[in-house]
Amino acid sequence: MNREDQSAATPEIDRAAPVQAAASVFIAAPPESVWSVLADIASWPDWNPDVARTALHGPLEVGSRFDWKAGGMPIRSVLMAVSAPGVLAWTGTT
């Protein structure tokens, strides 16, 4: 997928949301390898010590809901963009 396709798949950011978070990091690995780790929501607690549990309710696709607990807070999220290997976006409430 080229960069234009990825940006087209990325949803608009709600700048009025009460809380927003974003992060970036350079990882010396092929995008497909990084995707396989990030897209496996069930394994987040295995590599992220802040995540206590996860539960994906449906397939890894736009509109699927997942519940998780991070930083001691329960979070209910919905997948907003899924486009391997470069875009995984969600919203959430806690």
Coordinates of N, CA and C in Angstrom, one line a residue:
M1 N 0.8 -1.2 0.0 CA 0.0 0.0 0.0 C 0.9 1.2 0.0
N2 N 0.6 2.2 -0.8 CA 1.4 3.4 -0.8 C 0.9 4.4 0.2
R3 N 1.7 5.5 0.4 CA 1.4 6.4 1.4 C 0.0 7.1 1.2
E4 N -0.3 7.4 -0.1 CA -1.6 8.0 -0.4 C -2.8 7.2 0.0
D5 N -2.7 5.8 -0.2 CA -3.7 4.9 0.2 C -3.9 4.9 1.7
Q6 N -2.8 5.0 2.4 CA -2.8 5.0 3.9 C -3.5 6.2 4.4
S7 N -3.1 7.4 3.9 CA -3.7 8.6 4.4 C -5.2 8.7 4.1
A8 N -5.6 8.1 3.0 CA -7.0 8.1 2.6 C -7.8 7.2 3.6
A9 N -7.2 6.2 4.1 CA -7.9 5.3 5.0 C -7.9 5.8 6.5
T10 N -7.2 6.8 6.8 CA -7.1 7.4 8.1 C -8.3 8.3 8.4
P11 N -9.0 8.0 9.5 CA -10.2 8.8 9.8 C -9.8 10.2 10.3
E12 N -10.7 11.2 10.2 CA -10.4 12.5 10.7 C -10.3 12.5 12.2
I13 N -9.4 13.3 12.7 CA -9.2 13.4 14.2 C -10.2 14.4 14.7
D14 N -10.9 14.0 15.8 CA -11.8 14.9 16.4 C -11.0 15.9 17.4
R15 N -10.7 17.0 16.9 CA -9.9 18.0 17.6 C -10.6 18.5 18.9
A16 N -11.9 18.3 18.9 CA -12.7 18.8 20.1 C -12.8 17.7 21.2
A17 N -12.3 16.5 20.9 CA -12.3 15.4 21.9 C -11.7 15.9 23.2
P18 N -12.3 15.5 24.3 CA -11.7 15.9 25.6 C -10.3 15.4 25.9
V19 N -10.0 14.2 25.3 CA -8.6 13.7 25.5 C -8.2 13.1 24.2
Q20 N -6.9 13.4 23.8 CA -6.3 12.8 22.6 C -5.0 12.3 22.9
A21 N -4.5 11.3 22.2 CA -3.2 10.7 22.4 C -2.7 10.3 21.0
A22 N -1.4 10.5 20.9 CA -0.7 10.0 19.6 C 0.7 9.7 20.0
A23 N 1.3 8.7 19.3 CA 2.7 8.3 19.6 C 3.3 7.9 18.3
S24 N 4.6 8.0 18.2 CA 5.3 7.4 17.1 C 6.7 6.9 17.6
V25 N 7.2 6.0 16.9 CA 8.5 5.4 17.2 C 9.0 4.7 16.0
F26 N 10.3 4.8 15.8 CA 11.0 4.1 14.7 C 11.3 2.7 15.1
I27 N 10.9 1.7 14.4 CA 11.1 0.3 14.7 C 11.9 -0.3 13.5
A28 N 13.1 -0.8 13.7 CA 13.9 -1.4 12.7 C 13.4 -2.8 12.3
A29 N 12.2 -2.8 11.7 CA 11.6 -4.1 11.3 C 10.7 -3.8 10.1
P30 N 10.4 -4.8 9.3 CA 9.5 -4.6 8.2 C 8.1 -4.2 8.7
P31 N 7.4 -3.4 7.9 CA 6.0 -3.0 8.4 C 5.1 -4.2 8.7
E32 N 5.3 -5.3 7.9 CA 4.4 -6.5 8.1 C 4.7 -7.1 9.5
S33 N 5.9 -7.1 9.9 CA 6.3 -7.6 11.3 C 5.7 -6.8 12.4
V34 N 5.8 -5.5 12.2 CA 5.2 -4.6 13.2 C 3.7 -4.7 13.2
W35 N 3.1 -4.8 12.0 CA 1.6 -4.9 11.9 C 1.2 -6.2 12.7
S36 N 1.9 -7.3 12.5 CA 1.4 -8.6 13.1 C 1.4 -8.5 14.6
V37 N 2.2 -7.7 15.2 CA 2.2 -7.5 16.7 C 1.1 -6.5 17.1
L38 N 1.0 -5.4 16.4 CA 0.0 -4.4 16.8 C -1.4 -4.8 16.5
A39 N -1.6 -5.5 15.4 CA -3.0 -6.0 15.0 C -3.5 -7.1 15.8
D40 N -2.6 -7.8 16.6 CA -3.0 -8.9 17.5 C -3.4 -8.3 18.8
I41 N -4.6 -7.7 18.9 CA -5.0 -7.0 20.1 C -4.9 -7.9 21.3
A42 N -5.2 -9.2 21.2 CA -5.2 -10.1 22.3 C -3.8 -10.2 22.9
S43 N -2.8 -9.9 22.2 CA -1.4 -10.1 22.7 C -0.9 -8.8 23.3
W44 N -1.6 -7.7 23.3 CA -1.1 -6.4 23.8 C -0.6 -6.5 25.2
P45 N -1.3 -7.3 26.2 CA -0.7 -7.4 27.5 C 0.6 -8.1 27.6
D46 N 0.9 -8.9 26.5 CA 2.2 -9.7 26.5 C 3.4 -8.7 26.3
W47 N 3.2 -7.6 25.7 CA 4.4 -6.7 25.4 C 4.2 -5.3 25.9
N48 N 3.0 -5.0 26.4 CA 2.8 -3.6 26.9 C 2.4 -3.8 28.4
P49 N 3.3 -3.5 29.3 CA 3.0 -3.7 30.8 C 1.9 -2.8 31.3
D50 N 1.5 -1.7 30.6 CA 0.4 -0.9 31.0 C -1.0 -1.5 30.7
V51 N -1.0 -2.5 29.8 CA -2.3 -3.1 29.3 C -2.5 -4.4 30.1
A52 N -3.6 -4.4 30.9 CA -3.8 -5.6 31.8 C -4.6 -6.7 31.1
R53 N -5.6 -6.3 30.2 CA -6.4 -7.2 29.5 C -7.0 -6.6 28.2
T54 N -7.4 -7.5 27.3 CA -8.0 -7.0 26.1 C -9.1 -8.1 25.7
A55 N -10.1 -7.6 24.9 CA -11.1 -8.5 24.4 C -11.6 -7.9 23.1
L56 N -11.3 -8.5 22.0 CA -11.8 -8.0 20.7 C -13.2 -8.7 20.4
H57 N -14.2 -8.0 20.1 CA -15.5 -8.5 19.9 C -15.9 -8.5 18.4
G58 N -15.3 -9.4 17.7 CA -15.5 -9.5 16.2 C -14.2 -9.5 15.5
P59 N -14.2 -9.4 14.2 CA -13.0 -9.5 13.4 C -12.2 -8.2 13.5
L60 N -11.0 -8.2 13.1 CA -10.2 -7.0 13.0 C -10.6 -6.2 11.8
E61 N -11.7 -5.4 11.9 CA -12.2 -4.6 10.8 C -12.9 -3.4 11.4
V62 N -13.0 -2.4 10.6 CA -13.7 -1.1 11.0 C -15.1 -1.4 11.6
G63 N -15.3 -0.8 12.7 CA -16.6 -1.0 13.4 C -16.6 -2.0 14.5
S64 N -15.6 -2.9 14.5 CA -15.5 -3.9 15.6 C -15.2 -3.2 16.9
R65 N -15.8 -3.7 18.0 CA -15.5 -3.1 19.3 C -14.5 -4.0 20.0
F66 N -13.7 -3.3 20.9 CA -12.8 -4.1 21.8 C -12.8 -3.4 23.1
D67 N -12.7 -4.2 24.1 CA -12.6 -3.7 25.5 C -11.2 -4.0 26.0
W68 N -10.6 -3.1 26.8 CA -9.3 -3.3 27.3 C -9.1 -2.5 28.6
K69 N -8.1 -2.9 29.3 CA -7.8 -2.2 30.6 C -6.4 -1.7 30.5
A70 N -6.1 -0.4 30.6 CA -4.8 0.1 30.5 C -4.6 1.2 31.6
G71 N -3.5 1.2 32.3 CA -3.3 2.2 33.3 C -4.3 2.1 34.4
G72 N -4.9 0.9 34.6 CA -5.9 0.7 35.7 C -7.3 1.2 35.3
M73 N -7.4 1.7 34.0 CA -8.8 2.1 33.6 C -9.4 1.2 32.5
P74 N -10.6 0.9 32.7 CA -11.3 0.1 31.6 C -11.6 1.0 30.5
I75 N -11.4 0.6 29.2 CA -11.6 1.4 28.0 C -12.4 0.6 27.1
R76 N -13.4 1.2 26.5 CA -14.3 0.6 25.4 C -13.9 1.3 24.1
S77 N -13.4 0.6 23.2 CA -13.0 1.2 21.9 C -13.7 0.6 20.7
V78 N -13.6 1.3 19.6 CA -14.1 0.9 18.3 C -13.1 1.1 17.3
L79 N -12.8 0.1 16.4 CA -11.8 0.3 15.4 C -12.4 1.2 14.3
M80 N -11.6 2.3 14.0 CA -12.0 3.3 13.0 C -11.4 3.1 11.7
A81 N -10.1 2.6 11.6 CA -9.4 2.4 10.4 C -8.5 1.1 10.6
V82 N -8.6 0.2 9.6 CA -7.8 -1.0 9.6 C -7.3 -1.2 8.2
S83 N -6.0 -1.0 7.9 CA -5.5 -1.1 6.6 C -4.0 -1.6 6.7
A84 N -3.8 -2.9 6.6 CA -2.5 -3.5 6.8 C -1.6 -3.1 5.6
P85 N -0.3 -2.9 5.9 CA 0.3 -3.0 7.2 C 0.6 -1.6 7.8
G86 N -0.2 -0.6 7.5 CA 0.2 0.8 8.0 C -0.8 1.6 8.8
V87 N -2.1 1.2 8.9 CA -3.0 2.0 9.6 C -3.9 1.1 10.5
L88 N -3.8 1.5 11.8 CA -4.7 0.9 12.8 C -5.1 2.0 13.7
A89 N -6.4 2.4 13.7 CA -6.8 3.6 14.5 C -8.1 3.2 15.2
W90 N -8.3 3.7 16.4 CA -9.5 3.5 17.1 C -9.9 4.7 18.0
T91 N -11.1 4.7 18.4 CA -11.6 5.6 19.4 C -11.8 4.9 20.7
G92 N -12.0 5.6 21.8 CA -12.3 4.9 23.0 C -12.8 5.8 24.1
T93 N -13.6 5.2 25.0 CA -14.1 5.9 26.2 C -13.7 5.2 27.4
T94 N -13.5 5.9 28.5 CA -13.1 5.3 29.7 C -13.9 6.0 30.9

